[in-house]
């Protein structure tokens, strides 16, 4: 079984490394080089010219610079808000002995099984009536609302894994449930909170469908939305170098983040399965 797994994992890993190499090198190539020499090193690296021309074009001319700033702010604020809302909810469902908490937890978990593609139309109609379409605040509300089920379900595992004796000791000392949560349980669940924050940030950074539906002005475009919009123009203008540079701007930040924090994410998910 292990040999079978290795036989699958290593070719898959090699394929992804090859794709990443192609993306990085194509970012610095001319359109002709991209198609005629897909796996060669960029010619501009060795000759005079502007090797960062594609990145500059995507950042300035295609609007990726503003979209990058919008995405960073929107994803950061949304991810923090999701964790701030989900952590108290997960704690209350798992540690306070609320009547019907198991059923309520299962009900929230059902939200993870509903494809958000099925709720896009009614959600758009409701947001339009509130004048929240083509609004970054509206996107913030949608991101938070649709991410809460997964985050609450994830954090319930962390809070369940914490020892009961700590709460009992705090109760004997006269600490209220609110103080116990903020002073004792929340710091102990830090690994779970960080894991939830990272996973939400990665998911929201790559989100495309909701941005396509709710955003239609360039000033509000996220990176994924800007890339989708630029695709048609790049194909018409044969600006494939700028298009691939745009893909690199979208992909590389989250790839670097995941590589740097992969161990923490895996450790956090493992801890969450402690009970």
PDB file of N, CA and C in Angstrom, residues 25-31 33 42-61 239 241-242 245:
ATOM      1  N   UNK A  25       8.788  30.717 -15.227  1.00  0.00           N
ATOM      2  CA  UNK A  25       9.607  31.112 -16.381  1.00  0.00           C
ATOM      3  C   UNK A  25       8.776  31.860 -17.426  1.00  0.00           C
ATOM      4  N   UNK A  26       7.525  31.425 -17.635  1.00  0.00           N
ATOM      5  CA  UNK A  26       6.685  32.093 -18.629  1.00  0.00           C
ATOM      6  C   UNK A  26       6.342  33.511 -18.231  1.00  0.00           C
ATOM      7  N   UNK A  27       6.381  33.796 -16.940  1.00  0.00           N
ATOM      8  CA  UNK A  27       6.101  35.156 -16.471  1.00  0.00           C
ATOM      9  C   UNK A  27       7.094  36.160 -17.037  1.00  0.00           C
ATOM     10  N   UNK A  28       8.301  35.716 -17.376  1.00  0.00           N
ATOM     11  CA  UNK A  28       9.349  36.615 -17.855  1.00  0.00           C
ATOM     12  C   UNK A  28       9.620  36.437 -19.349  1.00  0.00           C
ATOM     13  N   UNK A  29       8.747  35.738 -20.056  1.00  0.00           N
ATOM     14  CA  UNK A  29       8.970  35.482 -21.481  1.00  0.00           C
ATOM     15  C   UNK A  29       8.100  36.368 -22.355  1.00  0.00           C
ATOM     16  N   UNK A  30       8.508  36.477 -23.595  1.00  0.00           N
ATOM     17  CA  UNK A  30       7.666  37.114 -24.603  1.00  0.00           C
ATOM     18  C   UNK A  30       6.613  36.108 -25.053  1.00  0.00           C
ATOM     19  N   UNK A  31       5.505  36.569 -25.662  1.00  0.00           N
ATOM     20  CA  UNK A  31       4.480  35.631 -26.130  1.00  0.00           C
ATOM     21  C   UNK A  31       5.021  34.570 -27.088  1.00  0.00           C
ATOM     22  N   UNK A  33       8.073  33.278 -27.133  1.00  0.00           N
ATOM     23  CA  UNK A  33       8.809  32.297 -26.339  1.00  0.00           C
ATOM     24  C   UNK A  33       7.876  31.366 -25.576  1.00  0.00           C
ATOM     25  N   UNK A  42      13.903  32.032 -19.850  1.00  0.00           N
ATOM     26  CA  UNK A  42      13.581  33.244 -20.615  1.00  0.00           C
ATOM     27  C   UNK A  42      14.813  33.831 -21.284  1.00  0.00           C
ATOM     28  N   UNK A  43      14.679  34.186 -22.558  1.00  0.00           N
ATOM     29  CA  UNK A  43      15.773  34.769 -23.314  1.00  0.00           C
ATOM     30  C   UNK A  43      16.162  36.125 -22.748  1.00  0.00           C
ATOM     31  N   UNK A  44      15.167  36.867 -22.210  1.00  0.00           N
ATOM     32  CA  UNK A  44      15.431  38.218 -21.710  1.00  0.00           C
ATOM     33  C   UNK A  44      16.312  38.220 -20.465  1.00  0.00           C
ATOM     34  N   UNK A  45      16.427  37.067 -19.822  1.00  0.00           N
ATOM     35  CA  UNK A  45      17.313  36.995 -18.659  1.00  0.00           C
ATOM     36  C   UNK A  45      18.778  37.181 -19.060  1.00  0.00           C
ATOM     37  N   UNK A  46      19.076  36.853 -20.314  1.00  0.00           N
ATOM     38  CA  UNK A  46      20.475  36.848 -20.754  1.00  0.00           C
ATOM     39  C   UNK A  46      20.781  37.976 -21.738  1.00  0.00           C
ATOM     40  N   UNK A  47      19.756  38.680 -22.182  1.00  0.00           N
ATOM     41  CA  UNK A  47      19.958  39.773 -23.119  1.00  0.00           C
ATOM     42  C   UNK A  47      19.389  41.060 -22.521  1.00  0.00           C
ATOM     43  N   UNK A  48      19.735  42.157 -23.125  1.00  0.00           N
ATOM     44  CA  UNK A  48      19.212  43.432 -22.658  1.00  0.00           C
ATOM     45  C   UNK A  48      17.702  43.485 -22.894  1.00  0.00           C
ATOM     46  N   UNK A  49      17.051  44.207 -22.054  1.00  0.00           N
ATOM     47  CA  UNK A  49      15.593  44.311 -22.138  1.00  0.00           C
ATOM     48  C   UNK A  49      15.021  44.470 -20.740  1.00  0.00           C
ATOM     49  N   UNK A  50      13.742  44.411 -20.659  1.00  0.00           N
ATOM     50  CA  UNK A  50      13.062  44.548 -19.376  1.00  0.00           C
ATOM     51  C   UNK A  50      12.466  43.198 -18.996  1.00  0.00           C
ATOM     52  N   UNK A  51      13.139  42.422 -18.151  1.00  0.00           N
ATOM     53  CA  UNK A  51      12.630  41.103 -17.800  1.00  0.00           C
ATOM     54  C   UNK A  51      11.345  41.141 -16.977  1.00  0.00           C
ATOM     55  N   UNK A  52      11.039  42.309 -16.373  1.00  0.00           N
ATOM     56  CA  UNK A  52       9.834  42.430 -15.555  1.00  0.00           C
ATOM     57  C   UNK A  52       8.700  43.123 -16.303  1.00  0.00           C
ATOM     58  N   UNK A  53       8.810  43.157 -17.623  1.00  0.00           N
ATOM     59  CA  UNK A  53       7.819  43.871 -18.425  1.00  0.00           C
ATOM     60  C   UNK A  53       6.423  43.296 -18.226  1.00  0.00           C
ATOM     61  N   UNK A  54       6.285  41.967 -18.220  1.00  0.00           N
ATOM     62  CA  UNK A  54       4.968  41.339 -18.066  1.00  0.00           C
ATOM     63  C   UNK A  54       4.350  41.657 -16.709  1.00  0.00           C
ATOM     64  N   UNK A  55       5.158  41.580 -15.664  1.00  0.00           N
ATOM     65  CA  UNK A  55       4.654  41.882 -14.325  1.00  0.00           C
ATOM     66  C   UNK A  55       4.238  43.345 -14.219  1.00  0.00           C
ATOM     67  N   UNK A  56       5.047  44.241 -14.812  1.00  0.00           N
ATOM     68  CA  UNK A  56       4.716  45.665 -14.782  1.00  0.00           C
ATOM     69  C   UNK A  56       3.422  45.936 -15.533  1.00  0.00           C
ATOM     70  N   UNK A  57       3.266  45.282 -16.667  1.00  0.00           N
ATOM     71  CA  UNK A  57       2.051  45.480 -17.468  1.00  0.00           C
ATOM     72  C   UNK A  57       0.825  44.994 -16.699  1.00  0.00           C
ATOM     73  N   UNK A  58       0.919  43.802 -16.121  1.00  0.00           N
ATOM     74  CA  UNK A  58      -0.221  43.265 -15.372  1.00  0.00           C
ATOM     75  C   UNK A  58      -0.535  44.134 -14.159  1.00  0.00           C
ATOM     76  N   UNK A  59       0.495  44.604 -13.468  1.00  0.00           N
ATOM     77  CA  UNK A  59       0.295  45.366 -12.238  1.00  0.00           C
ATOM     78  C   UNK A  59      -0.298  46.750 -12.513  1.00  0.00           C
ATOM     79  N   UNK A  60       0.208  47.422 -13.554  1.00  0.00           N
ATOM     80  CA  UNK A  60      -0.218  48.803 -13.831  1.00  0.00           C
ATOM     81  C   UNK A  60      -1.335  48.880 -14.864  1.00  0.00           C
ATOM     82  N   UNK A  61      -1.147  48.258 -16.019  1.00  0.00           N
ATOM     83  CA  UNK A  61      -2.095  48.408 -17.117  1.00  0.00           C
ATOM     84  C   UNK A  61      -3.342  47.548 -16.951  1.00  0.00           C
ATOM     85  N   UNK A 239      -1.784  39.435 -25.477  1.00  0.00           N
ATOM     86  CA  UNK A 239      -0.969  39.839 -24.331  1.00  0.00           C
ATOM     87  C   UNK A 239      -0.842  38.668 -23.357  1.00  0.00           C
ATOM     88  N   UNK A 241       1.856  37.216 -22.184  1.00  0.00           N
ATOM     89  CA  UNK A 241       2.850  37.401 -21.139  1.00  0.00           C
ATOM     90  C   UNK A 241       2.260  38.089 -19.930  1.00  0.00           C
ATOM     91  N   UNK A 242       1.499  39.164 -20.166  1.00  0.00           N
ATOM     92  CA  UNK A 242       0.843  39.854 -19.072  1.00  0.00           C
ATOM     93  C   UNK A 242      -0.196  38.981 -18.396  1.00  0.00           C
ATOM     94  N   UNK A 245       1.604  36.581 -16.179  1.00  0.00           N
ATOM     95  CA  UNK A 245       2.092  37.334 -15.026  1.00  0.00           C
ATOM     96  C   UNK A 245       0.960  37.578 -14.041  1.00  0.00           C
TER      97      UNK A 245
END
